[in-house]
Coordinates of C-alpha atoms and ligand atoms in Angstrom, one line a residue:
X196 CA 158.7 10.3 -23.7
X197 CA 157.0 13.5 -23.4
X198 CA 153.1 14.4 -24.0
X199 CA 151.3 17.5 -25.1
X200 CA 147.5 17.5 -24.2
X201 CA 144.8 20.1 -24.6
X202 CA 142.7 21.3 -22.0
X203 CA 141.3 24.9 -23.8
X204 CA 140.9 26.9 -27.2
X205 CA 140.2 23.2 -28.6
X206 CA 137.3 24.0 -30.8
X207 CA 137.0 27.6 -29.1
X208 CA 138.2 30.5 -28.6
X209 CA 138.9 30.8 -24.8
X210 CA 140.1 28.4 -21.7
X211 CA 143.8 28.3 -23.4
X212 CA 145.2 25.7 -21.7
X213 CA 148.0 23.3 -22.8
X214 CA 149.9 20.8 -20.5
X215 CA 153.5 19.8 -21.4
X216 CA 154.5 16.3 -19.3
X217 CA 158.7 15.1 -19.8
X218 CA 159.9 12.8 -17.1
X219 CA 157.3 13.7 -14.5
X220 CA 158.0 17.3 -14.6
X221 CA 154.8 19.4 -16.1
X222 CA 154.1 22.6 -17.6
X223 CA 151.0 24.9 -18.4
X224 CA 151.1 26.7 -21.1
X225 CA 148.3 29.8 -20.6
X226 CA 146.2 29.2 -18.0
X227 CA 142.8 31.4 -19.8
X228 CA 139.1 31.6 -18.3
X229 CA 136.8 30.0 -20.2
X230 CA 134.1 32.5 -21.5
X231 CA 130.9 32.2 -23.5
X232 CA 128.6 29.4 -23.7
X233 CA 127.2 28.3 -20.4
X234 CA 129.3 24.2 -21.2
X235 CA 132.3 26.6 -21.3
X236 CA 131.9 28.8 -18.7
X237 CA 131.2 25.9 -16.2
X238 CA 134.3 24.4 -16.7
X239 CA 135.8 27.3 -14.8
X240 CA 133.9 26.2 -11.8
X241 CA 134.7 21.8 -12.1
X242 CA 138.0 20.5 -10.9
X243 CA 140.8 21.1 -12.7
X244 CA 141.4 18.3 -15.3
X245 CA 145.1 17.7 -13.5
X246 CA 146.3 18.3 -10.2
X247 CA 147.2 21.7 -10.0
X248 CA 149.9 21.1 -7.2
X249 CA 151.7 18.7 -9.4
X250 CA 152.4 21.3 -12.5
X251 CA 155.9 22.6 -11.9
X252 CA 155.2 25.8 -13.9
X253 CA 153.1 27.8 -16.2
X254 CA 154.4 30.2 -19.1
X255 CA 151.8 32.8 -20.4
X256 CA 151.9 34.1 -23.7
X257 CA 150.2 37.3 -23.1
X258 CA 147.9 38.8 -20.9
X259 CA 144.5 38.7 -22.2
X260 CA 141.9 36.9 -20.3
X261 CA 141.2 33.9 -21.8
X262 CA 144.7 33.5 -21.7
X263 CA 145.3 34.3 -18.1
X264 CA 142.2 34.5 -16.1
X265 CA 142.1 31.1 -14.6
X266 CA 145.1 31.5 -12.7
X267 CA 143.8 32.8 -9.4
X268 CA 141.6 29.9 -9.4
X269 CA 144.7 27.5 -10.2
X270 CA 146.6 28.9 -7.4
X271 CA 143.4 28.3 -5.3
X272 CA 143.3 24.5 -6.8
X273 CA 146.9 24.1 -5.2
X274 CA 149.5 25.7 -8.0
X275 CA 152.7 26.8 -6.5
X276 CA 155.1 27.4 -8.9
X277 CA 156.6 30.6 -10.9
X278 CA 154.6 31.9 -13.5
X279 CA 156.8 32.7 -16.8
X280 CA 155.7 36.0 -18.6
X281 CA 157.7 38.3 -20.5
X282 CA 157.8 41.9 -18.9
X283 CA 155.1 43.6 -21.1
X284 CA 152.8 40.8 -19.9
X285 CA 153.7 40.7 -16.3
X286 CA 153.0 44.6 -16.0
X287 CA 149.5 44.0 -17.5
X288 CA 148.5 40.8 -15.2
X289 CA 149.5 42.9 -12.0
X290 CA 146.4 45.3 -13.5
X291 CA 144.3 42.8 -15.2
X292 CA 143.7 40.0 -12.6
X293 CA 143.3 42.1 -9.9
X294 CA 140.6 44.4 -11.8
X295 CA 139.0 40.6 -13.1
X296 CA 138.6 39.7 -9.3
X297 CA 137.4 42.8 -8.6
X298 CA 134.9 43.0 -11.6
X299 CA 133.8 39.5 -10.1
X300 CA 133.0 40.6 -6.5
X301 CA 130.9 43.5 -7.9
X302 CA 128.8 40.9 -10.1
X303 CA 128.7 38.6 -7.6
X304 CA 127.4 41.5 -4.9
X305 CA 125.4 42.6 -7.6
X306 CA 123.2 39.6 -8.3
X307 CA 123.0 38.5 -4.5
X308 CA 121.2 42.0 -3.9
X309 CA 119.2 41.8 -7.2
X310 CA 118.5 38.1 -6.2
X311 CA 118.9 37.2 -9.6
X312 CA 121.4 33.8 -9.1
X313 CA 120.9 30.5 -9.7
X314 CA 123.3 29.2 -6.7
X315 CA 122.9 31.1 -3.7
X316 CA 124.8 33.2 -2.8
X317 CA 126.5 34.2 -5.9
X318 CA 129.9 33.8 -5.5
X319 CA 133.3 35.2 -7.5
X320 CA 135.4 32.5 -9.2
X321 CA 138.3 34.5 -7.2
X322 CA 138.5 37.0 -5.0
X323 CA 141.4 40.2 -4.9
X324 CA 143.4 38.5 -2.6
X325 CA 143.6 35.8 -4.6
X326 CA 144.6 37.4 -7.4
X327 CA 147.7 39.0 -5.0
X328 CA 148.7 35.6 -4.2
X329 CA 149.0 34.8 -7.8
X330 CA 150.9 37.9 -8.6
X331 CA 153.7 36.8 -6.3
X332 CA 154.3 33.9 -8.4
X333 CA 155.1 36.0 -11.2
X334 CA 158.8 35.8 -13.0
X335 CA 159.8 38.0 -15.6
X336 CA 161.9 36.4 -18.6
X337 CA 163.3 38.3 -21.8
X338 CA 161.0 38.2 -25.0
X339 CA 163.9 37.9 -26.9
X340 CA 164.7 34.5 -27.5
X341 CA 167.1 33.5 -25.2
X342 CA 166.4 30.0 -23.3
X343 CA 165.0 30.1 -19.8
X344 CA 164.4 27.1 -17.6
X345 CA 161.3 26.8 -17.0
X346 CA 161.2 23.0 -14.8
X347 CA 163.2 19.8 -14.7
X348 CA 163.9 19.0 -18.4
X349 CA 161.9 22.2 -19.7
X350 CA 163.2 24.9 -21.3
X351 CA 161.4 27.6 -23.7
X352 CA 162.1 30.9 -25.3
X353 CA 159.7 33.9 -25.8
X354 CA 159.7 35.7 -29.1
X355 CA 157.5 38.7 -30.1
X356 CA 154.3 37.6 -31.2
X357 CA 152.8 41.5 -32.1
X358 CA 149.0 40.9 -30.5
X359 CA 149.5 43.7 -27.8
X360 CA 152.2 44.6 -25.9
X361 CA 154.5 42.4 -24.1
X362 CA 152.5 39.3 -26.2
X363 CA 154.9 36.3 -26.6
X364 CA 155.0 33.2 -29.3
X365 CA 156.8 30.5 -26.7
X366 CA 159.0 27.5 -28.1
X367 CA 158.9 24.7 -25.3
X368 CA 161.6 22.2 -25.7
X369 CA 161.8 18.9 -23.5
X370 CA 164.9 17.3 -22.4
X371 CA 163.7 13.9 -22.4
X372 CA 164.5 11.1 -25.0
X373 CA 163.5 12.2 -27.6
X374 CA 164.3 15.8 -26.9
X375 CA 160.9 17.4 -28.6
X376 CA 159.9 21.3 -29.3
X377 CA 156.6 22.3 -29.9
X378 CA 156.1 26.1 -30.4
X379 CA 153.0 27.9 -29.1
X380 CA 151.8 31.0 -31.5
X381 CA 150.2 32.4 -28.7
X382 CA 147.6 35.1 -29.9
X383 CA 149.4 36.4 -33.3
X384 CA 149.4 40.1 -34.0
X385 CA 148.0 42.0 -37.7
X386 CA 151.1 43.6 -39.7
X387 CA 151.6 47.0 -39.4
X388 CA 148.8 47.8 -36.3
X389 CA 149.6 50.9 -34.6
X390 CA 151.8 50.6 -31.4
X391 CA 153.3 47.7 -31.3
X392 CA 155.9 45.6 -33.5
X393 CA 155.0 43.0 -36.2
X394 CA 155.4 39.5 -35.1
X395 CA 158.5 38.0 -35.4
X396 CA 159.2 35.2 -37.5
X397 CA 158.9 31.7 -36.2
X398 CA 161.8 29.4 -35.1
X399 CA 162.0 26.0 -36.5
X400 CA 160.1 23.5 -34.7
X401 CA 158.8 19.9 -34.0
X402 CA 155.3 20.4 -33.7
X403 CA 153.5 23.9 -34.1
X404 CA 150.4 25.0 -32.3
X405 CA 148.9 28.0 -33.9
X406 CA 145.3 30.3 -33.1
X407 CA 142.7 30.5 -35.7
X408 CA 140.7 33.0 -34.1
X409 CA 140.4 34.4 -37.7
X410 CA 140.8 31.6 -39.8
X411 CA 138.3 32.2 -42.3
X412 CA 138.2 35.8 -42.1
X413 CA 140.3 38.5 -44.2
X414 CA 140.0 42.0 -42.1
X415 CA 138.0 44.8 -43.4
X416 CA 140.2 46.8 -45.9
X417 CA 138.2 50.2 -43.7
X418 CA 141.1 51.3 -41.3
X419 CA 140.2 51.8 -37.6
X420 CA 141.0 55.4 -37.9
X421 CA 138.4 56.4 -41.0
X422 CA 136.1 54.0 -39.2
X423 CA 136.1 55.5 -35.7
X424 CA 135.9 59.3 -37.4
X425 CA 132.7 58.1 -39.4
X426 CA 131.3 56.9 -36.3
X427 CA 132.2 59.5 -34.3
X428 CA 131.1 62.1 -36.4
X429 CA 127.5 60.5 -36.7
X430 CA 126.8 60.2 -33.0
X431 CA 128.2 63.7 -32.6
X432 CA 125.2 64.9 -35.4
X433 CA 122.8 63.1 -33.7
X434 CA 123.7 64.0 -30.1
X435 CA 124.0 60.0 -29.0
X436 CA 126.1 58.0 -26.4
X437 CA 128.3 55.4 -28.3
X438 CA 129.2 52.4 -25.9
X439 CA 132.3 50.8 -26.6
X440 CA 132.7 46.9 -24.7
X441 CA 136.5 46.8 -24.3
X442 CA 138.8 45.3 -21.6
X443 CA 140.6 48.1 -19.6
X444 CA 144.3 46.5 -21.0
X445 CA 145.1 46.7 -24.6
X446 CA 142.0 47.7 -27.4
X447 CA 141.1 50.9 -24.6
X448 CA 144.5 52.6 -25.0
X449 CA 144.6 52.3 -28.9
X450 CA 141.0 53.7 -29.0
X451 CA 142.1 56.3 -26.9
X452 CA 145.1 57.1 -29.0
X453 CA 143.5 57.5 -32.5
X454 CA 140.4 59.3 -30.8
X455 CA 143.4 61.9 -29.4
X456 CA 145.0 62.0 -33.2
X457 CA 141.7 62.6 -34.7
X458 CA 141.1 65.4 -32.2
X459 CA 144.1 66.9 -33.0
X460 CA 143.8 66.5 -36.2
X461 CA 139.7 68.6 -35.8
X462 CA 138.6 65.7 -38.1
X463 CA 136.3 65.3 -35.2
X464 CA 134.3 67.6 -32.4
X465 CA 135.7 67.0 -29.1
X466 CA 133.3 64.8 -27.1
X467 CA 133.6 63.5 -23.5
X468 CA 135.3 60.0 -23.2
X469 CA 134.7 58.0 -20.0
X470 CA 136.8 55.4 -19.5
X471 CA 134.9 53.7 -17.1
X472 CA 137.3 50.6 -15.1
X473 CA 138.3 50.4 -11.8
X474 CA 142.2 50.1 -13.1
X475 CA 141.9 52.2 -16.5
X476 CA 143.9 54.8 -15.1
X477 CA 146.4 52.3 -13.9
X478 CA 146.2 50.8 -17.2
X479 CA 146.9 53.5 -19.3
X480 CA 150.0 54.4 -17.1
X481 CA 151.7 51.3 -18.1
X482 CA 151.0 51.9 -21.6
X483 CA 153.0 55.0 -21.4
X484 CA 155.7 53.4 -20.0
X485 CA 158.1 52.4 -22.9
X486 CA 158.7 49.0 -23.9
X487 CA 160.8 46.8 -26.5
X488 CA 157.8 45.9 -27.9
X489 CA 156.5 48.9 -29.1
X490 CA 156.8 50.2 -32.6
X491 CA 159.0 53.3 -33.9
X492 CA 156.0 55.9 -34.2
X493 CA 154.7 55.1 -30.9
X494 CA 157.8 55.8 -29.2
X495 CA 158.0 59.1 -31.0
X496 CA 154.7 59.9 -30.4
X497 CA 155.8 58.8 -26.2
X498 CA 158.1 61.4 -26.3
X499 CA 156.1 64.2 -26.8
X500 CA 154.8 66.7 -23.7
X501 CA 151.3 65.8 -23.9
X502 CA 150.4 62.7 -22.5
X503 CA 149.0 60.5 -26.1
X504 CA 146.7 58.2 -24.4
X505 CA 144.3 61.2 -23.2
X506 CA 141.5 62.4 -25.5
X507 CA 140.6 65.8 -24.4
X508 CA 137.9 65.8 -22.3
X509 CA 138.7 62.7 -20.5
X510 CA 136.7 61.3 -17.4
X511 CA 138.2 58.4 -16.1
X512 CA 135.5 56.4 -13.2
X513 CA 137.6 53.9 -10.9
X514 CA 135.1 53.6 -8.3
X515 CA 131.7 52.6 -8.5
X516 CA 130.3 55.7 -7.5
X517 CA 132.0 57.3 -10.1
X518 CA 130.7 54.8 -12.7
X519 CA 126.9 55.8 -11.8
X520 CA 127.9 58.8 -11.8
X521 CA 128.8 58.9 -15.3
X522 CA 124.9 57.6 -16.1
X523 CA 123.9 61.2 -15.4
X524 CA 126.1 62.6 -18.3
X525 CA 124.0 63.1 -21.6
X526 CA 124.3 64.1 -25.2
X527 CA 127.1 62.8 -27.2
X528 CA 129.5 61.0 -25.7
X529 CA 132.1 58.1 -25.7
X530 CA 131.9 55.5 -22.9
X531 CA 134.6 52.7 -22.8
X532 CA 133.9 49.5 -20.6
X533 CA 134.7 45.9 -19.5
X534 CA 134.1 43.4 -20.5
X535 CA 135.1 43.6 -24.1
X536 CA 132.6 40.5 -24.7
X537 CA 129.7 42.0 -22.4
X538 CA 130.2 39.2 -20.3
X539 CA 130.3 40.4 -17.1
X540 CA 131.8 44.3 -15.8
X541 CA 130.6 47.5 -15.7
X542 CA 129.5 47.5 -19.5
X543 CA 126.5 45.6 -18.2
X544 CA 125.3 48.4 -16.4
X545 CA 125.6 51.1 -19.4
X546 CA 124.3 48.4 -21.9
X547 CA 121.2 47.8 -19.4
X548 CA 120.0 52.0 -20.4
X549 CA 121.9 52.1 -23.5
X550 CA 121.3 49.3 -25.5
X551 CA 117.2 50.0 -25.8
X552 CA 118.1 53.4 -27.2
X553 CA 117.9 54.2 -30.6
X554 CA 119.9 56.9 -30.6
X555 CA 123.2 55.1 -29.0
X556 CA 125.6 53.6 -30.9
X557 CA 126.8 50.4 -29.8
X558 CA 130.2 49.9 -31.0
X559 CA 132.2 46.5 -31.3
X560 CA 136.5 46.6 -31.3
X561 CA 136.9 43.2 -30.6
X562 CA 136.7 39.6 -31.6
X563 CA 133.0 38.5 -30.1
X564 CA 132.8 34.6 -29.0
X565 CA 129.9 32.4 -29.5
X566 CA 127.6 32.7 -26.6
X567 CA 128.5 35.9 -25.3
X568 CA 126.0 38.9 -24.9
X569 CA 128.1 40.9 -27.4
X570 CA 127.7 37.9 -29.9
X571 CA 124.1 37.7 -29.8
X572 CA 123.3 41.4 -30.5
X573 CA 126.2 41.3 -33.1
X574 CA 124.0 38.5 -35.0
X575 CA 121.2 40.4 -34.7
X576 CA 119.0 39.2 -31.6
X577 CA 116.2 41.0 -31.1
X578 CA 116.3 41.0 -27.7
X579 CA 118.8 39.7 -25.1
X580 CA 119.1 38.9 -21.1
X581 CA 121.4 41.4 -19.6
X582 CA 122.0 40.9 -15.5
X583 CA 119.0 39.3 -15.7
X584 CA 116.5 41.4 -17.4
X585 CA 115.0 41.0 -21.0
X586 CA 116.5 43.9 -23.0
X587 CA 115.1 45.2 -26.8
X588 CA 118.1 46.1 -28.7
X589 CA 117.4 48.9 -30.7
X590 CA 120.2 50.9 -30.4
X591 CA 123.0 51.7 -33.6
X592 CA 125.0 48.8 -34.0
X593 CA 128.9 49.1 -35.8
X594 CA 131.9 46.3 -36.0
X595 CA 135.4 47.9 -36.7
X596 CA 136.8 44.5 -38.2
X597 CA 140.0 45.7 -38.4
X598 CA 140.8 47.1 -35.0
X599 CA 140.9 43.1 -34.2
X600 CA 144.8 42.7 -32.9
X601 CA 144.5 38.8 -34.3
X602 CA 146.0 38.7 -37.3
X603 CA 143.4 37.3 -40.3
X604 CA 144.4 34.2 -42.5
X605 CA 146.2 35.7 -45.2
X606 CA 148.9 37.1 -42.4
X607 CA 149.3 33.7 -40.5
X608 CA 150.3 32.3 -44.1
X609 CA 152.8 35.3 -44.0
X610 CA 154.2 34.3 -40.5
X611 CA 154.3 30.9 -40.7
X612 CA 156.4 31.4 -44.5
X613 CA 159.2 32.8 -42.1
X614 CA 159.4 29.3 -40.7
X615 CA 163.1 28.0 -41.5
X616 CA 161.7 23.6 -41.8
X617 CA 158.1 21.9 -42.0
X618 CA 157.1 20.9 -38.4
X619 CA 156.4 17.2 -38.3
X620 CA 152.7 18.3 -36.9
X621 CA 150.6 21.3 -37.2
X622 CA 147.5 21.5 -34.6
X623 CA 145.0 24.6 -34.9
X624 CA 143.5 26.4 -31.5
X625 CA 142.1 29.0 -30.6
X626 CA 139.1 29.4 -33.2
X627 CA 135.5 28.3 -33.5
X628 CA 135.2 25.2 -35.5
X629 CA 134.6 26.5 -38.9
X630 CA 137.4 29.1 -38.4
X631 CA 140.0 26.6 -37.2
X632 CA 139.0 23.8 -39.9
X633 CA 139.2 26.7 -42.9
X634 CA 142.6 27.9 -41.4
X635 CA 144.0 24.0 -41.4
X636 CA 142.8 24.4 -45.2
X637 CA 144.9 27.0 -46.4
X638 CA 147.4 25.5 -44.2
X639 CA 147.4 22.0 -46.1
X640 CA 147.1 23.8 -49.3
X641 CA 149.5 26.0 -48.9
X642 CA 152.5 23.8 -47.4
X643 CA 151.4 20.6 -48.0
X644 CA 151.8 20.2 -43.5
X645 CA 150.2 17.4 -42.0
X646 CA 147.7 19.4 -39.6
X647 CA 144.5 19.1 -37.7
X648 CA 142.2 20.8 -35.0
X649 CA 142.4 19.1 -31.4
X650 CA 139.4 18.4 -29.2
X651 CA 139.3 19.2 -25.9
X652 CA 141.3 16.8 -23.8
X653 CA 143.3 15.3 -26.3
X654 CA 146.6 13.9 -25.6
X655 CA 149.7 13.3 -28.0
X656 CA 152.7 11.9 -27.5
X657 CA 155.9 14.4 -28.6
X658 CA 157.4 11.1 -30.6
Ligands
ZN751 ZN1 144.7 37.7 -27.0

């Protein structure tokens, strides 16, 4: 008989980590970084809750970090075997874990000179080299649909899933007896978001495992484009710096692109925009390239002489000299930095001068989770602990809801409708607690689907 147990995004938003076992063979389905509250965060550092060496595989539904940012420490725990991502994804890991070890060498440099670390010395989670070995493991499938073998007994299929580009939904079928499919939503994308394609609809399965990042949320009806011309336009009166906390893979190059339109269109002044990561050059390269999952007016918009993901006046910082650099630029400006959760990264550094101004807008593009930095000044802390100093926030603080790639309640309902047969179960991840138990609501009410929200380590069997 096979098992499915849950060893992240149980309860939470990051760790996504889901173990597949049929006749001794094993699969990992995401293998994320946990991020936010401390409980979290240390399970990053503890033994893996299986032996690495014995998981034949691990399939990654797209490339975001709590998605993918454990795997240079799995491969350091013993993990040997090919890592299944669609081609969109693969180009984006061989940025993003590399730039996420990097980012991690800097903060751990950074607090062993600043002697502010508990353990001594600070050390990185992973180093670079680390993340190369990982890379190796990498195999490119098509996110199509067709069926791939994935390890003895263990097939699956990517579809399009819409979050950002290259993201996959994955159905995992085991061979065993019962032969059992349990499809993965992976991060869901919004309908009609600019760039990339609407999810696809779901194939029939046995049991369904779907995110509730935004369970009980409906998106704000203001569209990122008004919202980011509004808040443009006010900094550019006022003369102020607006910080924007945003990985250097995804959220970046759509900013980038409708700050670009809106320049062309003079709905705004022409301000500088530092897009300040070690790889955000490298990023936005591979987001030029053209890919399958890209939408019609992107492509269009590809084909044009000018490159779209430059804003005008563009500075881009990949070395850290650079990045101080940048601290000497004044009057109104854009700055774009990791981490999107102000976490860890580069942000850090801009947040420790920015944030106390009252003349900077601090602007949020992305979902925050409990316990982050970003959180806290989001619910309205007065004051907060950045790389170890006591901070006042007084700064401007704006939320563009809507730039959120997760698709809100009402469009899960809309997905999961495409499904062709009720699954026997339906298991909510990948949301806080409230989120994922309101999102199991309008599931039950909706389709009448026996469904509930996992805790962490919880094991079924796939009857
Ligand atoms: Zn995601």
């Amino acid at each position: 008989m096979s098992s499915l147990s849950f060893w992240g995004a149980a309860g939470t938003v990051t760790g996504s980590k889901y173990l597949i076992e049929s006749d001794g063979a094993r699969a990992l389905i995401d293998c994320g970084l946990f991020q936010g509250q401390r409980e979290l965060r240390e399970r990053n550092w503890q033994e893996p809750p299986f032996n690495a060496a014995a998981v034949g595989a691990v399939i990654i539904t797209h490339a975001h970090i709590d998605h993918t940012g454990y795997l240079p420490r799995f491969v350091r725990h013993g993990f040997r075997g090919p890592v299944f991502c669609s081609r969109g994804t693969a180009d984006r890991l061989k940025i993003l874990l590399p730039d996420a070890a990097r980012l991690q060498e800097e903060e751990a440099d950074y607090r062993n000179r600043h002697k502010i670390t508990k353990h001594l010395p600070a050390l990185p989670l992973y180093t670079e080299a680390d993340a190369r070995e990982t890379l190796k493991l990498i195999s490119v499938v098509p996110n199509d649909g067709q069926v791939v073998n994935i390890a003895k007994g263990i097939t699956a299929e990517f579809r399009i899933a819409g979050h950002i580009l290259g993201s996959s939904q994955v159905l995992v079928r085991t061979d065993g007896q019962p032969s059992r499919s349990v499809l993965f939503s992976g991060d869901l994308g919004k309908y009609d978001q600019p760039i990339i394609r609407d999810p696809v609809a779901p194939p029939a399965c046995d049991y369904l495992i779907v995110e509730s990042t935004y369970g009980n949320r409906l998106h704000d009806p203001e569209d990122p484009k008004s919202a980011l011309k509004r808040i443009i336009n006010d900094a550019a009166q006022r003369g102020g710096p607006i910080l924007i906390p945003a990985f250097a893979v995804g959220r970046s190059q759509e900013i980038l692109y409708l700050i670009r339109e809106l320049e062309d269109q003079k709905t705004i002044p022409i301000l500088p925009v530092c897009l300040d990561s070690p790889m955000a050059a490298a990023a936005t390269v591979a987001y030029a390239k053209r890919t399958e999952e890209q939408d019609e007016d992107y492509a269009s918009v590809l084909a044009r002489p000018q490159h779209p993901l430059r804003t005008h006046k563009m500075i881009a910082c990949s070395s850290r000299e650079e990045s101080k650099r940048l601290s000497e630029v004044k009057g109104a400006r854009v700055i774009i930095s990791a981490s999107g959760m102000m976490t860890g990264g580069r942000v850090l550094h801009h947040a420790l001068r920015l944030v106390p101004d009252p003349n900077t807008t601090l602007l949020f593009v992305g979902y925050q989770a409990a316990g982050t930095t970003g959180r806290r000044i989001l619910d309205g802390q007065q004051e907060v602990k950045i790389m170890g100093q006591w901070v006042p926030v007084r700064c401007r603080i704006e939320r563009i809801g809507s730039f959120s790639a997760h698709a809100d309640w009402r469009e899960i309902l809309q997905w999961l409708k495409g499904i062709p047969t009720a699954p026997r179960q339906t298991f909510l991840t990948h949301g806080e607690p409230a989120a994922a138990e309101a999102m199991a609501a309008h599931i039950r009410e909706t389709f009448a689907w026996p469904t509930t929200v996992p805790i962490y380590g919880q094991r079924i069997e796939l009857k």
